[in-house]
Coordinates of C-alpha atoms in Angstrom, one line a residue:
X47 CA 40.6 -49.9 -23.7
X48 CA 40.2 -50.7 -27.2
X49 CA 43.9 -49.7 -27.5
X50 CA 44.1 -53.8 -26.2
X51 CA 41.3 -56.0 -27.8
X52 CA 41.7 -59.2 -26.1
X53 CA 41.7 -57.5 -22.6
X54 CA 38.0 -55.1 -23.3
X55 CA 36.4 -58.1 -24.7
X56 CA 37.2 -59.9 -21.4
X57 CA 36.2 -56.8 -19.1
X58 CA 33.0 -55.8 -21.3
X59 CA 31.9 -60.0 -21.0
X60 CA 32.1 -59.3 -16.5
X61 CA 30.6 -56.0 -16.6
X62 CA 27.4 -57.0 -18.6
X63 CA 27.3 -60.0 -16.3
X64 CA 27.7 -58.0 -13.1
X65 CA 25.0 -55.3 -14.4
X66 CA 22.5 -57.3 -17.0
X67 CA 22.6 -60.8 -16.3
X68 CA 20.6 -62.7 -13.9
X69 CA 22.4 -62.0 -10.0
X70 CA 20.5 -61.8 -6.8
X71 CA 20.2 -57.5 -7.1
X72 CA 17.5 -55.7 -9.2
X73 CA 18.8 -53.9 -12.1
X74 CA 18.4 -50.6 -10.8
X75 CA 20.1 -51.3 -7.7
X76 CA 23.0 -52.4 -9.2
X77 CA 23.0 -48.8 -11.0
X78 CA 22.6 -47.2 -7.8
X79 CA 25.4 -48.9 -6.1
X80 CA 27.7 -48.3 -9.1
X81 CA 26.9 -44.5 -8.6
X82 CA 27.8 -44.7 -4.7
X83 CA 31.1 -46.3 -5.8
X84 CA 32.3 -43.4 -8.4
X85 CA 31.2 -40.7 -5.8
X86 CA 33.7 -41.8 -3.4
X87 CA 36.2 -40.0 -6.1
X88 CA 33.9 -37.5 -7.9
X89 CA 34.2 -39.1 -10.8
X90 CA 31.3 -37.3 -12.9
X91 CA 31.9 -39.3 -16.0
X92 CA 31.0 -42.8 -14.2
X93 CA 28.0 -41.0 -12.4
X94 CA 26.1 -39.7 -14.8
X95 CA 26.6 -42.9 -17.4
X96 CA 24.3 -44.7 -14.5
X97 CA 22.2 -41.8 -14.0
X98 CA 20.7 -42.7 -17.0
X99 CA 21.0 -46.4 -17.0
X100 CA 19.3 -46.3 -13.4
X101 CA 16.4 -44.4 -14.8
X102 CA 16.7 -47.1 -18.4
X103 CA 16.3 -49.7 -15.9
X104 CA 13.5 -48.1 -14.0
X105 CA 15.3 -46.8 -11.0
X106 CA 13.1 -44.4 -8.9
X107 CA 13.8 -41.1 -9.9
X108 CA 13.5 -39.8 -5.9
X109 CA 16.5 -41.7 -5.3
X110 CA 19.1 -40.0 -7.4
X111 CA 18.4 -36.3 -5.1
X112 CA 20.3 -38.5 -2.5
X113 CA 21.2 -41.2 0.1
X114 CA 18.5 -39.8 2.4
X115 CA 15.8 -40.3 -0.3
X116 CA 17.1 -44.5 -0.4
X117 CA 16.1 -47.1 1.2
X118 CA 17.8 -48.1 5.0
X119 CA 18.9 -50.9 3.4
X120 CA 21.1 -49.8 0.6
X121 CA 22.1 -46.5 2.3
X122 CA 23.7 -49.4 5.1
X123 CA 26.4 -50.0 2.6
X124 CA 27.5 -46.5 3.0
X125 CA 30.4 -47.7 5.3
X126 CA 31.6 -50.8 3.6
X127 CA 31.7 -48.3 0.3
X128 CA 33.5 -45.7 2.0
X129 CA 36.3 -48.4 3.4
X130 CA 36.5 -50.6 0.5
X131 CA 37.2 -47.5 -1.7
X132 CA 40.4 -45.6 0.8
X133 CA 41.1 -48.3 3.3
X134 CA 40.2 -52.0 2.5
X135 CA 42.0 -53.1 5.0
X136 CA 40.1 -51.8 7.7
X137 CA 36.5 -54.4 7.1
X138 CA 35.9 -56.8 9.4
X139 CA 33.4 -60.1 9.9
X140 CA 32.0 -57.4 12.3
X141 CA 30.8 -55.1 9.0
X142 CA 29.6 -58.4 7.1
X143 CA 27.7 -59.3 10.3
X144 CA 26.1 -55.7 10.5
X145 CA 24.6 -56.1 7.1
X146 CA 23.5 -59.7 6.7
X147 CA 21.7 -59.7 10.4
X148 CA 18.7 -60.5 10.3
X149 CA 15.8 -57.7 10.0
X150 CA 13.8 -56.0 6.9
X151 CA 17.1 -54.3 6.1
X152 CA 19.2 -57.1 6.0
X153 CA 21.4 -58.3 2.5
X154 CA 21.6 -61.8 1.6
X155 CA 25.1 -63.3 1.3
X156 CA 24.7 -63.7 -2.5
X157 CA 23.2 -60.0 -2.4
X158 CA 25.9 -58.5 -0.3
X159 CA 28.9 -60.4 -2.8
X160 CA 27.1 -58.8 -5.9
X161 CA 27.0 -55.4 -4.0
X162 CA 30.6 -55.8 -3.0
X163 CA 32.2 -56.7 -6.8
X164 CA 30.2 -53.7 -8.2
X165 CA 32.0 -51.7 -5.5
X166 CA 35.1 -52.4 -6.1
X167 CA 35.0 -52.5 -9.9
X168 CA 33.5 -49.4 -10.2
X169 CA 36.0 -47.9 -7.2
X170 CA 38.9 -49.3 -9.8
X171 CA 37.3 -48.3 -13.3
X172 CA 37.6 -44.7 -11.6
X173 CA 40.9 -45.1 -11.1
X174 CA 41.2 -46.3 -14.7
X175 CA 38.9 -43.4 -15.7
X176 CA 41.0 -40.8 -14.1
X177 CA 44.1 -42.3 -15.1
X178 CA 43.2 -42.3 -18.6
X179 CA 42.0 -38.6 -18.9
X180 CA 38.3 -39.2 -19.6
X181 CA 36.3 -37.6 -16.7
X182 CA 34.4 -34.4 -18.0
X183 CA 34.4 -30.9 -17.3
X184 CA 31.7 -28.8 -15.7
X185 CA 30.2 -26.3 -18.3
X186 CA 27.7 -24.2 -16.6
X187 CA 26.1 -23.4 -20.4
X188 CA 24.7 -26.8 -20.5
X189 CA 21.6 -28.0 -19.1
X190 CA 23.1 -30.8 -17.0
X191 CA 26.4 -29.1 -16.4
X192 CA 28.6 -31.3 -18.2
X193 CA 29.8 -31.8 -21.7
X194 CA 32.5 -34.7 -22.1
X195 CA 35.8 -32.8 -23.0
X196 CA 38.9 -34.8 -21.6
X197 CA 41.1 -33.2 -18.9
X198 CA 43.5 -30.8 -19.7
X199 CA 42.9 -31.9 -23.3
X200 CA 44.8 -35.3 -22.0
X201 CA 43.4 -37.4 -24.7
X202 CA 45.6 -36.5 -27.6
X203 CA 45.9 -39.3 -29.2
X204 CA 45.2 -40.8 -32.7
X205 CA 43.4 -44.0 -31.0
X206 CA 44.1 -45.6 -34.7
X207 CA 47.4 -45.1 -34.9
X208 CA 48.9 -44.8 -31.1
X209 CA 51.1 -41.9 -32.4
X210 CA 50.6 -38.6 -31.8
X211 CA 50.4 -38.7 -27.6
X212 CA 53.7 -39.7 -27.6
X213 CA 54.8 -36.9 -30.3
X214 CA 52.9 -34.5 -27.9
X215 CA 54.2 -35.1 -25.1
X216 CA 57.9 -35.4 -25.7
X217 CA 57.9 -31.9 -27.4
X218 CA 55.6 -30.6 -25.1
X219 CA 58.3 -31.2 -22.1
X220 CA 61.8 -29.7 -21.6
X221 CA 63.4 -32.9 -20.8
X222 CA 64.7 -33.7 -24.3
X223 CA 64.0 -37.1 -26.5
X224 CA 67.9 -38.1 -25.2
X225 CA 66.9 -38.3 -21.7
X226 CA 63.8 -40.6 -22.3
X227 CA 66.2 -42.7 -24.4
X228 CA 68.6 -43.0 -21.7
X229 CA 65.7 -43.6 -19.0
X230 CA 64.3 -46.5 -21.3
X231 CA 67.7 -48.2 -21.7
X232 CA 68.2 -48.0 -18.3
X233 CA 65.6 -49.9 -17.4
X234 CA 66.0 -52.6 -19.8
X235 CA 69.3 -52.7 -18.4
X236 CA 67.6 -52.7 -14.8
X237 CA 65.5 -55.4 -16.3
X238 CA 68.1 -57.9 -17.6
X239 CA 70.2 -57.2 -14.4
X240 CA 67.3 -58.8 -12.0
X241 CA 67.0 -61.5 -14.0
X242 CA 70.7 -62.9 -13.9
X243 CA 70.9 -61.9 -10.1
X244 CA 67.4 -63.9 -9.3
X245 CA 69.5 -67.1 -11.4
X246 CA 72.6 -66.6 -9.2
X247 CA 70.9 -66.2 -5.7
X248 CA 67.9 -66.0 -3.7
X249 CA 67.5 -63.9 -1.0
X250 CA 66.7 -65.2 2.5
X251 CA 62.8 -65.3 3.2
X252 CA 63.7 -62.3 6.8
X253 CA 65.5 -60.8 3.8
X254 CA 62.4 -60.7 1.6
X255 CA 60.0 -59.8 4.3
X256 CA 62.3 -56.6 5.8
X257 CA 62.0 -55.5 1.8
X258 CA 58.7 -55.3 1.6
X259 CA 58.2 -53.6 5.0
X260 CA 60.2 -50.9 3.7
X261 CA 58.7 -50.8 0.5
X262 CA 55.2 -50.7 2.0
X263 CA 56.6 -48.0 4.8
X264 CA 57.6 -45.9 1.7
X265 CA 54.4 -46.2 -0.5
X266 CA 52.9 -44.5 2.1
X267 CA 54.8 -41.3 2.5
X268 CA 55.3 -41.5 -1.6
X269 CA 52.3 -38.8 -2.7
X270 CA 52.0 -37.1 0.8
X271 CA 55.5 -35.7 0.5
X272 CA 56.2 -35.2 -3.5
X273 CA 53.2 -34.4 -5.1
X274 CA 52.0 -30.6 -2.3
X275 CA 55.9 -29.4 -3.1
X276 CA 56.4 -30.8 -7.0
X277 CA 53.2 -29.9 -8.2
X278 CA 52.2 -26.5 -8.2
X279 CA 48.9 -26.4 -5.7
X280 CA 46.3 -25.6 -8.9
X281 CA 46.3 -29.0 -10.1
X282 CA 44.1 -30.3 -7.3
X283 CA 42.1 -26.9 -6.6
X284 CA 38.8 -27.8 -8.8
X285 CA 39.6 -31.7 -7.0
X286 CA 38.9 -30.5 -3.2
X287 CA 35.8 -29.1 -4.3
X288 CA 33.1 -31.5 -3.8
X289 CA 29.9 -30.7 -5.7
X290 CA 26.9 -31.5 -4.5
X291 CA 25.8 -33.4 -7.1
X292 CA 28.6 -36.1 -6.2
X293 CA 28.4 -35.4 -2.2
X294 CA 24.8 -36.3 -2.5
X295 CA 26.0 -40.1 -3.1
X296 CA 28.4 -40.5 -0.2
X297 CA 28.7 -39.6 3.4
X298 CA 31.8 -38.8 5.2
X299 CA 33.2 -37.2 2.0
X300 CA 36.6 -36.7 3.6
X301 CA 37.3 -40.2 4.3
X302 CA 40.5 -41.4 2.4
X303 CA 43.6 -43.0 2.2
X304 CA 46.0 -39.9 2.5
X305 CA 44.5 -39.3 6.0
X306 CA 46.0 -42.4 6.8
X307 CA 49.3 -41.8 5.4
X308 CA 49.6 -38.4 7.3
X309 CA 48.8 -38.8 10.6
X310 CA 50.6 -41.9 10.7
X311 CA 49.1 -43.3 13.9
X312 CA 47.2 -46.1 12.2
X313 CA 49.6 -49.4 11.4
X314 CA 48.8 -50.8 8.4
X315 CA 49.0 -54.4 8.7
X316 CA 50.5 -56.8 6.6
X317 CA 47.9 -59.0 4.5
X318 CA 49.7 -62.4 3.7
X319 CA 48.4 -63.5 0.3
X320 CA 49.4 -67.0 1.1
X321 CA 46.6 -67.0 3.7
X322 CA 43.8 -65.8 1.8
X323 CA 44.5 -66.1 -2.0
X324 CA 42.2 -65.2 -5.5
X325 CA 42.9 -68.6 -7.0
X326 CA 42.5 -70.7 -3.9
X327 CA 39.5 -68.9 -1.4
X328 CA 38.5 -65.7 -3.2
X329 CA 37.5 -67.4 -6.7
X330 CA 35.5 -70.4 -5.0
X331 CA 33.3 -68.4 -2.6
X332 CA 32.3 -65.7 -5.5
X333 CA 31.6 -68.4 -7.6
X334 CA 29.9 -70.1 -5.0
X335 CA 27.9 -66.9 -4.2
X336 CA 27.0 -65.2 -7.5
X337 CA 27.5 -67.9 -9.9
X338 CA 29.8 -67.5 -12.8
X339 CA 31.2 -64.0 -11.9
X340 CA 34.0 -66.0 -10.5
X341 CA 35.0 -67.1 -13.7
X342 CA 34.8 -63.9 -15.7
X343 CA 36.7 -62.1 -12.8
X344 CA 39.5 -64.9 -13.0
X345 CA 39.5 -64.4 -16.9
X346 CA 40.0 -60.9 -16.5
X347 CA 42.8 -60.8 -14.0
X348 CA 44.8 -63.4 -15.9
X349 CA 44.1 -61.6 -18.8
X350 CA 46.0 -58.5 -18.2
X351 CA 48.2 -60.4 -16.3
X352 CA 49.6 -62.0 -18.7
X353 CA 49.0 -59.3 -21.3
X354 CA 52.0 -58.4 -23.5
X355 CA 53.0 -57.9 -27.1
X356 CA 56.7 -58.6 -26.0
X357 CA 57.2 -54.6 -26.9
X358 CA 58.8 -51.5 -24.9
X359 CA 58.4 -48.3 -26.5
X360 CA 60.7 -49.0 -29.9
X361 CA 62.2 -52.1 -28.6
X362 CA 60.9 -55.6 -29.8
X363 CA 61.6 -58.8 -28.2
X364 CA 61.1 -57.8 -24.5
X365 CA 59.7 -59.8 -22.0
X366 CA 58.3 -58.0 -19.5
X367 CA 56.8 -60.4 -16.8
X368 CA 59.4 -58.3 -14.0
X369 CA 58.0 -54.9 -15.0
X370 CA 54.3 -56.4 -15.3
X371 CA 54.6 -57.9 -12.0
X372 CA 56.1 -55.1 -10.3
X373 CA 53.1 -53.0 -11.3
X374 CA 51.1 -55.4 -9.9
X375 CA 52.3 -56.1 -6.7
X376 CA 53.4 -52.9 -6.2
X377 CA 49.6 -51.7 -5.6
X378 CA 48.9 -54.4 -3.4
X379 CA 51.8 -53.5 -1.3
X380 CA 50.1 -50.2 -0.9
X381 CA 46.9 -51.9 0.6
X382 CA 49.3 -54.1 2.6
X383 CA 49.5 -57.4 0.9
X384 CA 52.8 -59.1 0.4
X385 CA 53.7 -62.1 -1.4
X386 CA 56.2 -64.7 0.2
X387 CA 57.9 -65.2 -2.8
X388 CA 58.4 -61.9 -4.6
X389 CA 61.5 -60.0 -3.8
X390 CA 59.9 -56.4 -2.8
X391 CA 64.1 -55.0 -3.6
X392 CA 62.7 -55.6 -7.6
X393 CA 59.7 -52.8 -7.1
X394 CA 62.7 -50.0 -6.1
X395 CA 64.8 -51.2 -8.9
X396 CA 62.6 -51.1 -11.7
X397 CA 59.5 -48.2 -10.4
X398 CA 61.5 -44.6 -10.9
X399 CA 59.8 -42.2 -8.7
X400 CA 57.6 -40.1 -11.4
X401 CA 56.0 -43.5 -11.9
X402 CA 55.5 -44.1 -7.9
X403 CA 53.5 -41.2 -7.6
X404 CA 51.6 -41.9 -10.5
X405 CA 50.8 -45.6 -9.5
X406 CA 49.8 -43.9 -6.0
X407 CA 47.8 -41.1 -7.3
X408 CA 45.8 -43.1 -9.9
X409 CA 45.5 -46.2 -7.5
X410 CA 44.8 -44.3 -4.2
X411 CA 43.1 -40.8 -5.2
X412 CA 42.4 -41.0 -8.7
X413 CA 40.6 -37.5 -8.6
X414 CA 43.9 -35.8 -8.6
X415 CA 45.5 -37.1 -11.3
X416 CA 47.4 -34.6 -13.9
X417 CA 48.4 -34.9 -17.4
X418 CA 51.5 -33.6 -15.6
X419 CA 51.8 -36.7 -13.8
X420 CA 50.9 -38.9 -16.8
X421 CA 53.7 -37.4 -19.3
X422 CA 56.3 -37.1 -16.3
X423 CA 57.0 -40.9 -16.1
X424 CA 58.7 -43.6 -19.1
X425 CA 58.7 -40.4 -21.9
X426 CA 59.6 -43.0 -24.1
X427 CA 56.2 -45.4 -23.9
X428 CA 53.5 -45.1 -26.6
X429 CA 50.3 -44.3 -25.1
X430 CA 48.9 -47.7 -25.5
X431 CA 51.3 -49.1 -23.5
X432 CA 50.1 -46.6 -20.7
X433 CA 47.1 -46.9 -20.9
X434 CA 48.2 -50.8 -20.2
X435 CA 50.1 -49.8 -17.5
X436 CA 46.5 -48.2 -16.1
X437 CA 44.3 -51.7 -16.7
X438 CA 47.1 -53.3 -14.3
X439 CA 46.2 -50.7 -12.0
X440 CA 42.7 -51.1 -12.1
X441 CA 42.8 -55.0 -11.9
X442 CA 45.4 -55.1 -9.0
X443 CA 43.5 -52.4 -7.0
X444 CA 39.8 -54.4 -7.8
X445 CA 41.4 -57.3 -6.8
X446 CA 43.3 -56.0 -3.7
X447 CA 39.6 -54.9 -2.6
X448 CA 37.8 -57.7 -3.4
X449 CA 40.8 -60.0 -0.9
X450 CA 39.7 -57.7 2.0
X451 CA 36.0 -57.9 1.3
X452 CA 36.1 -61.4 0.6
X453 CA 38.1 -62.6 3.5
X454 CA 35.6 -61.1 5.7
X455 CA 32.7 -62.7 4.3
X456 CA 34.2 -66.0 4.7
X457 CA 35.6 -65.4 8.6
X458 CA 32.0 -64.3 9.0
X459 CA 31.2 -68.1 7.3
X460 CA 33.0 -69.3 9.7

């Protein structure tokens, strides 16, 4: 992350809030329930950092052998955990209304809105975890069983000087420097082209909608179908092996998106953002809730938003608020929210289908990312402007989360 300043200094200000400052939980809890979010995709690296911090903060050691040595109370957050992390879409006041009833177990509201924003920023920093190449190996010579080596020696890079990833992986792949060129000019072509059609004409708003149906009725089938046949079946082996030192966090461990996806029977319904929006309902009741994280959160979004350094791979000068917000929109198109005003036909022209699947892997089952995948889409990008590509990710997928999570909370309201 340090790869872009302005954006870690903004994330590292709403994580120290969310875990050190003053909020309805108690420190240790808020470990704990960081630790239940990462296990919903094994992600060791984001485990064991709040092992430790739980214990720092003077979590109960009992507790970390698993959910049946917790309290009823925080283990009842299992569910909204398990569907906040694969299928968002599925909470209801109904959930809200389980947890806040009253009883000894109950949550508070403020409680429950602190639970739910660890959730889904630590269900996204997996994503941005996994995307990036940090999560460790197991090494069975070390006491704990891990030792922090990045996957498939993913981390190449000279973080000073942004270089060598890029070196690496275009010699490292048989497709040839000219093709990447080509692939890069293309969608600066792509790019320009969408912006002189959107001054000529706007398409009708059935138009717009029957777009983003299709896109969304795509997204689904985009892993499910490419990545079993284009990927040879190793690269997820170690992934479909749960150990029990992550299982021990989670129940119903085979809960996910892709289940959706396959059988196909579930609709996945269309979220309209106009309806329930960051800026206009989600922002004021967090705010309202668990003072200030509101503010820190909307700093954050608009931060990487908006983050650019008018730069594509060699070429200066770009601006690229199309390709930005296609990123953007394209995950929460995935979790079925559509925006009135955005032309879904953009997503198709400027997302090639390398960087589909990666957007759907990282985004949706981060545990099975590849360096394959990584290197296989824009050849041409330095790694810094990847590893920006992964903080829009992680921001539209935390905020997608927190839409769902928040909507509930305030049908429950009323």
């Amino acid at each position: 992350m340090s790869l872009h300043a302005q954006y870690l200094e903004s994330f590292l200000r709403s994580q120290f809030y969310m875990l050190r400052m003053d909020g309805p939980l108690p420190l240790p809890h808020r470990h704990y329930i960081a630790i239940m979010a990462a296990a919903r995709h094994q992600c060791s690296y984001l485990i064991n950092m709040h092992v430790d911090e739980f214990l720092k903060t003077g979590g109960i050691a009992e507790w970390l052998n698993g959910l049946e040595y917790v309290p009823q109370r925080l283990k009842n957050l299992n569910e909204i955990n398990k569907l906040l992390a694969h299928r968002p879409w599925l909470i209801t006041k109904e959930h809200i209304q389980k947890l806040v009833k009253t009883g000894e177990n109950n949550w508070s509201l403020p409680e429950l809105v602190h639970a739910v924003v660890l959730l889904a920023h630590y269900h996204a920093l997996a994503s941005f975890v996994f995307g990036s190449g940090i999560n460790p190996e197991r090494d069975p010579e070390i006491s704990n069983g891990f030792r922090l080596i990045s996957v498939n020696n993913f981390c190449v890079c000279d973080l000073a000087n942004d270089n060598s990833i890029e070196n690496a992986s275009l010699t490292g792949n048989n497709f040839g420097i000219v093709d990447s060129l080509s692939e890069l000019e293309a969608l600066m072509d792509r790019m320009k082209r969408l912006r002189e059609e959107r001054e000529d004409e706007e398409a009708s708003q059935e138009e717009m909608t029957t777009r983003f149906e299709k896109e969304k009725k795509e997204s689904l089938f985009v892993v499910s179908g490419d990545t079993f046949h284009s990927f040879p079946h190793s690269d997820f082996e170690d992934d479909m092996i749960i150990t029990s030192d992550v299982s021990r966090y989670i129940e119903d461990p085979g809960f996910g998106y892709e289940d959706f996806a396959r059988r196909g029977e579930e609709h996945l319904p269309t979220f309209r953002a106009q309806d329930y929006t960051w800026e206009n309902h989600g922002f004021s009741l967090v705010n309202r809730l668990y003072s200030d994280i509101g503010h820190l959160l909307d700093e954050k979004f608009r931060m990487v938003y908006n983050l650019t350094y008018n730069t594509m791979a060699t070429h200066e000068d770009v601006d690229t608020t199309t390709l930005r917000r296609a990123l953007f929109n394209y995950v929460h198109c995935m979790f079925g929210i559509r925006y009135d005003d955005y032309d879904y036909g953009e997503v198709n022209q400027l997302l090639e289908r390398s960087l589909k699947v990666y957007i759907k892997t990282v985004t949706c089952y981060p545990e099975r990312t590849t360096k394959r995948m990584y290197d296989s889409y824009w050849r041409q990008f330095k790694h810094s402007e990847k590893v920006h590509v992964n903080l829009l990710l992680m921001e539209a997928r935390m905020q997608a989360e927190l839409l769902y999570a928040l909507r509930a909370i305030t049908r429950h309201l009323t």
